[in-house]
Amino acid sequence: MWTIERILEVENLHVTFSTYGGTVRAVRGVDFYLNKGETLAIVGESGCGKSVTSNAIMRLIPNPPGKITDGRITFKGKDLTSYTEKEMRKVRGVDISMIFQDPMTALNPTLTIGTQLMEGLVEHQKVSSKEAKKKAIEMMELVGIPSPEERLKQYPHQFSGGMRQRIVIAIALICKPELLIADEPTTALDVTIQAQILELFEKIQEATDVSIILITHDLGVVAKIADRIAVMYAGKIIETGTKRDIFYKPQHPYTKGLLNSVPRLDEKGKLQPIDGTPPDLFSPPVGCPFTARCPLAMEVCDKVYPNQTELSDVHQVNCWLQDERAKKLLASTVSK
Amino acid sequence: MLQYILKRFLISMVTLWIIVTITFILMVSIPGSPFNDERASNETVQANLEAHYNLDDPYHVQYLLYLKSVATLDFGPSIKQPNQTVNDLLGRGFPISFELGIVTIIVAVISGIVLGIISALRHNGIVDYLAMGLAVLGISIPNFILATLLIQELAVNAKIFPVATWSSPMHMVLPVLALATGPMAIIARLTRSTMIEVLTQDYIKMARAKGLSPWKITIKHALRNALMPIVTIMGTLLAGILTGTFVIEQIFAIPGMGKYFVESINQRDYPVIMGTTVFYSAFLIFMLFLVDIVYGILDPRIKLHKKGGE
Amino acid sequence: MRTLGERYESHSTSNVPEEWFSLKEKDKEAAEVVLRPSLSYWQDAWRRLRKNKMAMLGLVFLILLSFMAIFGPMMTPYEVNVQDRPNQYQPPSSEHWFGTDSAGRDVFTRTWYGARISLFVGLVAALIDVFIGIIWGGISGYKGGRTDTIMMRIIEILYGIPSLLVTILLLVVLGPSLFTIILALTITGWVGMARIVRGQVLQIKNYEFVLASQSFGGKASRIIRKHLLPNTMGPIIVQMTLSVPSAIFAEAFLSFIGLGIQAPYASWGVMANDSLGAILSGNWWTLFFPAFFISFTMFAFNVLGDGLQDALDPKLRK
């Protein structure tokens, strides 16, 4: 028997931003967990709070204007929200690393690739420059950059977008972190390059057993590499389950809508976009935030936020349609 | 890189040539100047003028000879001070002006950058508002007004610093302060705004995600990128400081080139005005050229763009 | 708002009334509704500018200054250039609000005449800069290719010319007058504006609405006028606001080195230069008023320009 090690647990996370237009409640009570070696995808439209959530784990929310107002982030048994900035610095890059969306802007244009690769290592592990260089070359080889020795001396503008994203991944992995947060790692890349980068993620996970949180709006990416999926909407996780649960047994109307708005080869002409736009997070709705766009909205949805329904150990959904009374109502409407 | 330097050098030469040509055209077209009808009052002066500018030759020959004399750094005689050449005046005045200028630049750049960084890091805090309020004031008060104010308050009333001249470090304080405030304010504002922009870049976020200390992020990742726009305005700032020396030297009675230049303007000593203008222009264009090269060194992207472009 | 939300969120499932379980009337528009009222670009900019206290201070000062420049001289019985030697160096009083200068002229009257000159020089120079800059930068950016390369080379060459030196040279030769000062200031002043316009035009040239207009066979001049310019106005206005103070500074500077506007005009620079000696003998007001107005006018334009820069930046729109 082997035990599953729970590496990260986020409970009741709230993040707000105060702007001159008012307070934006970007993340409103998010719960999820991550096991060792697992890949969790957080999926949702832009502005739903998925990037804010990932930045909160790294404690990289710019303060002011942003603030974690409530909740706990437990990483390997320790609550990161109680860490000081200085303690947090020893976590970043060492235990938890992050990959950003746009490789064209994530690298400093005025420093060589080698400097940017090695500086994390030098900062945290006090290795000699020779040792650091050796490790840097190893990393470059792992992420698939040919002739690493010469390329270390080059600047970011001398690399293509796909190559730069490989370098960003190498930088994130050089201190052998246990958790990797990838924020839309393939969005800015060409489709052919996307596939290569996703394969690289699989290869890395095999080689290092790193846990990955994948932030994306692209269900294609999710289908390829995620183990579990959390669907986020307007600052809340509204459904979570395994890849199979979400793709084959989606329960929340929003999850269904997301899946229907992806073009598929087997079903012709059935592309259904979700009407409307997400709610304004300056004054989020009291009830379910999806009500205004939901094809099956009931009076109750506007008034009360639904509790979580456990469909299985890993599959949970927050939706009034799971209530017995709603099921009765739907059955009667259909029979009419 | 070599190609880049060559290109900048050619542009500098064309700019200089245009200035020399404009100067020549203006010189021969001034009505009532010694170059046209009027003869200088002093015999020696007239002889010097004729010898230097070849006034008896046709214009195109004069022009070519003038180009040649500029190329050999010979800026011609004065008409108000017999047997004095522009080179004599430059030799006496320029080292002092240069000293004033260099000290001013060092003070302005260092204090401007430090002020800008502090403001950017304390973005929208009290320190930021204070520093930027001072900077707007610094930009708004012309240096000659600031100079008189400083003399009045710190020299005449408080008697902390000497009123005028250029003989000891204490004498340097007020003129440098008057001259450096404007450029310092400009640098501080620019550093702040580029710094704030750079600090929101993804590569800064990435550096933070690596767990680097704020100090390292500021110095290693942000500052170098934030400095580039400052390098590009250095040319303009230098020109401002140089013209600033004209009035500052006048007010503080500093025997530099600026003071001679203003005197020559008031006396309408045309050859000195022309000669000094050409010399100063050449000097500034050379500085601009140096600035371009420094920019090329700071920004690694320039080396690759062999065919020019941004 | 928040407490209300939290209270509802903790509502337990069982005590939700049965009748709430009924399908909602479909209200398609409600899903698309935009929550905050939408403002036009200029309304939005004005709203943000109004919030900037410093910029508003600058704006109010400039409005008052313009008013005084027009009507100020009419408020006194004194002429701008009539000398009254026996009354020289009168301190500020009810008769001479800003005192009198070395020639017994009324400083109050002269200050507002100076405002006319400074504002006129500054505004006209800035307008000419904008005019040439827009044409040059617009054509260069819009045409692109060889035309752009050549036009930009010319700009690069002109950019290296130290403008104040050339200005001095021109004034020495042509003699200082209102016309020559403006000419000298604009001869190199438009270069910066042309660069900004070109940058803006390049940036939005490929926007879809421009491409759409082109594909319908729109004429180049019409596209520049109708589509490109309105969308580049922000930075142009800012640059213009900031180039007025540099023209005012240049005028004052030139007056100071003896190339200022001559009588019968009185400019602030000339007034300041005339009274440099007076300040040491204690007649502070002769220098104070022109110096104050030069500095505060430049300050007003600078803070207004800063405010406009923030207010007109489309990136900051919310």
mmCIF file of N, CA, C and O in Angstrom, chain C residues 25-86:
data_model
loop_
_atom_site.group_PDB
_atom_site.id
_atom_site.type_symbol
_atom_site.label_atom_id
_atom_site.label_comp_id
_atom_site.label_asym_id
_atom_site.label_seq_id
_atom_site.Cartn_x
_atom_site.Cartn_y
_atom_site.Cartn_z
ATOM 1 N N GLU C 25 -38.212 33.519 -15.252
ATOM 2 C CA GLU C 25 -38.528 34.070 -16.582
ATOM 3 C C GLU C 25 -37.196 34.347 -17.281
ATOM 4 O O GLU C 25 -36.298 34.964 -16.701
ATOM 5 N N LYS C 26 -37.095 33.917 -18.522
ATOM 6 C CA LYS C 26 -35.833 34.164 -19.233
ATOM 7 C C LYS C 26 -35.738 35.638 -19.597
ATOM 8 O O LYS C 26 -36.628 36.200 -20.236
ATOM 9 N N ASP C 27 -34.690 36.232 -19.172
ATOM 10 C CA ASP C 27 -34.528 37.670 -19.447
ATOM 11 C C ASP C 27 -33.181 37.843 -20.111
ATOM 12 O O ASP C 27 -32.175 38.023 -19.459
ATOM 13 N N LYS C 28 -33.205 37.756 -21.433
ATOM 14 C CA LYS C 28 -31.930 37.710 -22.151
ATOM 15 C C LYS C 28 -31.119 38.989 -21.993
ATOM 16 O O LYS C 28 -29.902 38.949 -21.883
ATOM 17 N N GLU C 29 -31.821 40.097 -21.984
ATOM 18 C CA GLU C 29 -31.099 41.361 -21.896
ATOM 19 C C GLU C 29 -30.350 41.507 -20.575
ATOM 20 O O GLU C 29 -29.279 42.066 -20.521
ATOM 21 N N ALA C 30 -30.964 40.975 -19.516
ATOM 22 C CA ALA C 30 -30.349 41.120 -18.202
ATOM 23 C C ALA C 30 -28.954 40.510 -18.187
ATOM 24 O O ALA C 30 -28.050 41.010 -17.523
ATOM 25 N N ALA C 31 -28.764 39.444 -18.948
ATOM 26 C CA ALA C 31 -27.459 38.789 -18.963
ATOM 27 C C ALA C 31 -26.401 39.652 -19.640
ATOM 28 O O ALA C 31 -25.228 39.552 -19.348
ATOM 29 N N GLU C 32 -26.857 40.488 -20.544
ATOM 30 C CA GLU C 32 -25.895 41.294 -21.302
ATOM 31 C C GLU C 32 -25.689 42.671 -20.701
ATOM 32 O O GLU C 32 -24.918 43.462 -21.191
ATOM 33 N N VAL C 33 -26.485 42.972 -19.649
ATOM 34 C CA VAL C 33 -26.513 44.347 -19.190
ATOM 35 C C VAL C 33 -25.135 44.795 -18.673
ATOM 36 O O VAL C 33 -24.406 44.030 -18.059
ATOM 37 N N VAL C 34 -24.797 46.007 -19.006
ATOM 38 C CA VAL C 34 -23.538 46.570 -18.528
ATOM 39 C C VAL C 34 -23.843 47.348 -17.267
ATOM 40 O O VAL C 34 -24.752 48.181 -17.251
ATOM 41 N N LEU C 35 -23.112 47.024 -16.208
ATOM 42 C CA LEU C 35 -23.555 47.529 -14.926
ATOM 43 C C LEU C 35 -23.283 49.011 -14.693
ATOM 44 O O LEU C 35 -24.107 49.700 -14.149
ATOM 45 N N ARG C 36 -22.101 49.463 -15.096
ATOM 46 C CA ARG C 36 -21.839 50.881 -14.883
ATOM 47 C C ARG C 36 -22.157 51.657 -16.145
ATOM 48 O O ARG C 36 -22.015 51.131 -17.246
ATOM 49 N N PRO C 37 -22.604 52.906 -16.022
ATOM 50 C CA PRO C 37 -22.951 53.664 -17.229
ATOM 51 C C PRO C 37 -21.712 53.849 -18.090
ATOM 52 O O PRO C 37 -20.617 54.095 -17.576
ATOM 53 N N SER C 38 -21.842 53.721 -19.386
ATOM 54 C CA SER C 38 -20.671 53.889 -20.232
ATOM 55 C C SER C 38 -20.504 55.363 -20.583
ATOM 56 O O SER C 38 -21.470 56.072 -20.844
ATOM 57 N N LEU C 39 -19.263 55.796 -20.534
ATOM 58 C CA LEU C 39 -18.972 57.197 -20.804
ATOM 59 C C LEU C 39 -18.181 57.281 -22.090
ATOM 60 O O LEU C 39 -17.461 56.360 -22.441
ATOM 61 N N SER C 40 -18.305 58.399 -22.785
ATOM 62 C CA SER C 40 -17.477 58.574 -23.975
ATOM 63 C C SER C 40 -16.043 58.813 -23.517
ATOM 64 O O SER C 40 -15.790 59.127 -22.354
ATOM 65 N N TYR C 41 -15.124 58.676 -24.468
ATOM 66 C CA TYR C 41 -13.702 58.836 -24.164
ATOM 67 C C TYR C 41 -13.440 60.167 -23.468
ATOM 68 O O TYR C 41 -12.760 60.232 -22.447
ATOM 69 N N TRP C 42 -14.041 61.257 -24.012
ATOM 70 C CA TRP C 42 -13.738 62.589 -23.471
ATOM 71 C C TRP C 42 -14.416 62.807 -22.132
ATOM 72 O O TRP C 42 -13.843 63.417 -21.238
ATOM 73 N N GLN C 43 -15.641 62.275 -21.986
ATOM 74 C CA GLN C 43 -16.323 62.392 -20.690
ATOM 75 C C GLN C 43 -15.508 61.692 -19.613
ATOM 76 O O GLN C 43 -15.302 62.217 -18.525
ATOM 77 N N ASP C 44 -15.057 60.492 -19.970
ATOM 78 C CA ASP C 44 -14.292 59.700 -19.033
ATOM 79 C C ASP C 44 -12.997 60.407 -18.649
ATOM 80 O O ASP C 44 -12.623 60.470 -17.480
ATOM 81 N N ALA C 45 -12.321 60.976 -19.660
ATOM 82 C CA ALA C 45 -11.068 61.689 -19.412
ATOM 83 C C ALA C 45 -11.321 62.888 -18.501
ATOM 84 O O ALA C 45 -10.570 63.128 -17.553
ATOM 85 N N TRP C 46 -12.377 63.613 -18.778
ATOM 86 C CA TRP C 46 -12.700 64.804 -17.986
ATOM 87 C C TRP C 46 -13.005 64.410 -16.541
ATOM 88 O O TRP C 46 -12.569 65.061 -15.600
ATOM 89 N N ARG C 47 -13.736 63.289 -16.378
ATOM 90 C CA ARG C 47 -14.053 62.820 -15.041
ATOM 91 C C ARG C 47 -12.764 62.530 -14.252
ATOM 92 O O ARG C 47 -12.622 62.884 -13.092
ATOM 93 N N ARG C 48 -11.790 61.912 -14.953
ATOM 94 C CA ARG C 48 -10.552 61.578 -14.248
ATOM 95 C C ARG C 48 -9.681 62.807 -14.012
ATOM 96 O O ARG C 48 -9.004 62.914 -13.004
ATOM 97 N N LEU C 49 -9.725 63.731 -14.979
ATOM 98 C CA LEU C 49 -8.927 64.950 -14.813
ATOM 99 C C LEU C 49 -9.442 65.739 -13.612
ATOM 100 O O LEU C 49 -8.672 66.291 -12.839
ATOM 101 N N ARG C 50 -10.780 65.763 -13.465
ATOM 102 C CA ARG C 50 -11.365 66.546 -12.383
ATOM 103 C C ARG C 50 -10.938 66.011 -11.025
ATOM 104 O O ARG C 50 -10.856 66.756 -10.052
ATOM 105 N N LYS C 51 -10.658 64.722 -10.946
ATOM 106 C CA LYS C 51 -10.247 64.126 -9.673
ATOM 107 C C LYS C 51 -8.821 64.515 -9.302
ATOM 108 O O LYS C 51 -8.419 64.363 -8.163
ATOM 109 N N ASN C 52 -8.042 64.947 -10.296
ATOM 110 C CA ASN C 52 -6.638 65.287 -10.063
ATOM 111 C C ASN C 52 -6.552 66.739 -9.577
ATOM 112 O O ASN C 52 -6.679 67.676 -10.356
ATOM 113 N N LYS C 53 -6.318 66.884 -8.273
ATOM 114 C CA LYS C 53 -6.384 68.227 -7.686
ATOM 115 C C LYS C 53 -5.333 69.160 -8.262
ATOM 116 O O LYS C 53 -5.601 70.324 -8.542
ATOM 117 N N MET C 54 -4.101 68.635 -8.430
ATOM 118 C CA MET C 54 -3.029 69.490 -8.942
ATOM 119 C C MET C 54 -3.350 69.982 -10.349
ATOM 120 O O MET C 54 -3.185 71.157 -10.664
ATOM 121 N N ALA C 55 -3.828 69.073 -11.193
ATOM 122 C CA ALA C 55 -4.141 69.464 -12.563
ATOM 123 C C ALA C 55 -5.240 70.515 -12.576
ATOM 124 O O ALA C 55 -5.186 71.475 -13.352
ATOM 125 N N MET C 56 -6.223 70.360 -11.693
ATOM 126 C CA MET C 56 -7.299 71.348 -11.657
ATOM 127 C C MET C 56 -6.780 72.689 -11.171
ATOM 128 O O MET C 56 -7.181 73.740 -11.670
ATOM 129 N N LEU C 57 -5.863 72.644 -10.195
ATOM 130 C CA LEU C 57 -5.229 73.883 -9.721
ATOM 131 C C LEU C 57 -4.549 74.584 -10.895
ATOM 132 O O LEU C 57 -4.702 75.796 -11.100
ATOM 133 N N GLY C 58 -3.806 73.811 -11.687
ATOM 134 C CA GLY C 58 -3.129 74.378 -12.851
ATOM 135 C C GLY C 58 -4.115 74.977 -13.832
ATOM 136 O O GLY C 58 -3.923 76.087 -14.327
ATOM 137 N N LEU C 59 -5.193 74.239 -14.088
ATOM 138 C CA LEU C 59 -6.188 74.695 -15.057
ATOM 139 C C LEU C 59 -6.828 76.003 -14.596
ATOM 140 O O LEU C 59 -6.934 76.967 -15.370
ATOM 141 N N VAL C 60 -7.210 76.036 -13.317
ATOM 142 C CA VAL C 60 -7.842 77.248 -12.789
ATOM 143 C C VAL C 60 -6.876 78.425 -12.870
ATOM 144 O O VAL C 60 -7.241 79.523 -13.297
ATOM 145 N N PHE C 61 -5.611 78.167 -12.509
ATOM 146 C CA PHE C 61 -4.619 79.245 -12.573
ATOM 147 C C PHE C 61 -4.496 79.773 -13.999
ATOM 148 O O PHE C 61 -4.454 80.990 -14.224
ATOM 149 N N LEU C 62 -4.449 78.872 -14.958
ATOM 150 C CA LEU C 62 -4.262 79.297 -16.347
ATOM 151 C C LEU C 62 -5.474 80.072 -16.854
ATOM 152 O O LEU C 62 -5.325 81.035 -17.612
ATOM 153 N N ILE C 63 -6.668 79.656 -16.417
ATOM 154 C CA ILE C 63 -7.864 80.396 -16.826
ATOM 155 C C ILE C 63 -7.824 81.816 -16.244
ATOM 156 O O ILE C 63 -8.029 82.805 -16.950
ATOM 157 N N LEU C 64 -7.482 81.893 -14.949
ATOM 158 C CA LEU C 64 -7.378 83.217 -14.316
ATOM 159 C C LEU C 64 -6.311 84.064 -15.001
ATOM 160 O O LEU C 64 -6.507 85.254 -15.254
ATOM 161 N N LEU C 65 -5.182 83.418 -15.306
ATOM 162 C CA LEU C 65 -4.078 84.147 -15.929
ATOM 163 C C LEU C 65 -4.497 84.690 -17.288
ATOM 164 O O LEU C 65 -4.215 85.851 -17.623
ATOM 165 N N SER C 66 -5.190 83.853 -18.069
ATOM 166 C CA SER C 66 -5.644 84.311 -19.384
ATOM 167 C C SER C 66 -6.590 85.493 -19.219
ATOM 168 O O SER C 66 -6.506 86.481 -19.953
ATOM 169 N N PHE C 67 -7.476 85.396 -18.239
ATOM 170 C CA PHE C 67 -8.419 86.480 -17.978
ATOM 171 C C PHE C 67 -7.655 87.771 -17.663
ATOM 172 O O PHE C 67 -7.915 88.830 -18.236
ATOM 173 N N MET C 68 -6.668 87.665 -16.767
ATOM 174 C CA MET C 68 -5.904 88.845 -16.369
ATOM 175 C C MET C 68 -5.047 89.362 -17.521
ATOM 176 O O MET C 68 -4.820 90.567 -17.627
ATOM 177 N N ALA C 69 -4.570 88.449 -18.365
ATOM 178 C CA ALA C 69 -3.755 88.885 -19.502
ATOM 179 C C ALA C 69 -4.597 89.770 -20.418
ATOM 180 O O ALA C 69 -4.096 90.723 -21.016
ATOM 181 N N ILE C 70 -5.882 89.456 -20.511
ATOM 182 C CA ILE C 70 -6.746 90.244 -21.385
ATOM 183 C C ILE C 70 -7.190 91.529 -20.687
ATOM 184 O O ILE C 70 -7.066 92.627 -21.232
ATOM 185 N N PHE C 71 -7.673 91.389 -19.451
ATOM 186 C CA PHE C 71 -8.303 92.538 -18.800
ATOM 187 C C PHE C 71 -7.420 93.243 -17.779
ATOM 188 O O PHE C 71 -7.695 94.383 -17.422
ATOM 189 N N GLY C 72 -6.345 92.582 -17.299
ATOM 190 C CA GLY C 72 -5.504 93.142 -16.257
ATOM 191 C C GLY C 72 -5.026 94.554 -16.539
ATOM 192 O O GLY C 72 -5.197 95.460 -15.706
ATOM 193 N N PRO C 73 -4.435 94.785 -17.718
ATOM 194 C CA PRO C 73 -3.905 96.120 -17.996
ATOM 195 C C PRO C 73 -4.980 97.210 -17.977
ATOM 196 O O PRO C 73 -4.676 98.378 -17.748
ATOM 197 N N MET C 74 -6.241 96.829 -18.186
ATOM 198 C CA MET C 74 -7.310 97.835 -18.184
ATOM 199 C C MET C 74 -7.672 98.268 -16.774
ATOM 200 O O MET C 74 -8.370 99.247 -16.579
ATOM 201 N N MET C 75 -7.225 97.504 -15.779
ATOM 202 C CA MET C 75 -7.629 97.795 -14.412
ATOM 203 C C MET C 75 -6.802 98.921 -13.804
ATOM 204 O O MET C 75 -7.075 99.365 -12.695
ATOM 205 N N THR C 76 -5.726 99.331 -14.482
ATOM 206 C CA THR C 76 -4.885 100.371 -13.896
ATOM 207 C C THR C 76 -4.851 101.573 -14.833
ATOM 208 O O THR C 76 -5.046 101.436 -16.045
ATOM 209 N N PRO C 77 -4.573 102.719 -14.284
ATOM 210 C CA PRO C 77 -4.488 103.922 -15.139
ATOM 211 C C PRO C 77 -3.127 104.038 -15.820
ATOM 212 O O PRO C 77 -2.899 104.988 -16.556
ATOM 213 N N TYR C 78 -2.200 103.077 -15.563
ATOM 214 C CA TYR C 78 -0.831 103.254 -16.054
ATOM 215 C C TYR C 78 -0.622 102.624 -17.418
ATOM 216 O O TYR C 78 -1.253 101.622 -17.757
ATOM 217 N N GLU C 79 0.291 103.219 -18.170
ATOM 218 C CA GLU C 79 0.674 102.644 -19.458
ATOM 219 C C GLU C 79 1.868 101.733 -19.231
ATOM 220 O O GLU C 79 2.667 101.946 -18.324
ATOM 221 N N VAL C 80 2.024 100.754 -20.135
ATOM 222 C CA VAL C 80 3.041 99.745 -19.909
ATOM 223 C C VAL C 80 4.457 100.319 -19.989
ATOM 224 O O VAL C 80 5.345 99.913 -19.247
ATOM 225 N N ASN C 81 4.679 101.302 -20.846
ATOM 226 C CA ASN C 81 6.059 101.750 -21.057
ATOM 227 C C ASN C 81 6.306 103.199 -20.686
ATOM 228 O O ASN C 81 7.360 103.745 -20.990
ATOM 229 N N VAL C 82 5.321 103.832 -20.081
ATOM 230 C CA VAL C 82 5.530 105.237 -19.715
ATOM 231 C C VAL C 82 6.383 105.302 -18.459
ATOM 232 O O VAL C 82 6.040 104.743 -17.425
ATOM 233 N N GLN C 83 7.531 105.979 -18.600
ATOM 234 C CA GLN C 83 8.452 106.022 -17.473
ATOM 235 C C GLN C 83 8.061 107.160 -16.550
ATOM 236 O O GLN C 83 7.526 108.184 -16.976
ATOM 237 N N ASP C 84 8.365 106.950 -15.275
ATOM 238 C CA ASP C 84 8.017 107.941 -14.264
ATOM 239 C C ASP C 84 9.137 107.918 -13.248
ATOM 240 O O ASP C 84 9.012 107.402 -12.149
ATOM 241 N N ARG C 85 10.293 108.473 -13.682
ATOM 242 C CA ARG C 85 11.525 108.337 -12.902
ATOM 243 C C ARG C 85 11.379 108.713 -11.425
ATOM 244 O O ARG C 85 11.888 107.989 -10.558
ATOM 245 N N PRO C 86 10.714 109.835 -11.113
ATOM 246 C CA PRO C 86 10.628 110.202 -9.688
ATOM 247 C C PRO C 86 9.969 109.122 -8.841
ATOM 248 O O PRO C 86 10.209 109.031 -7.640
#
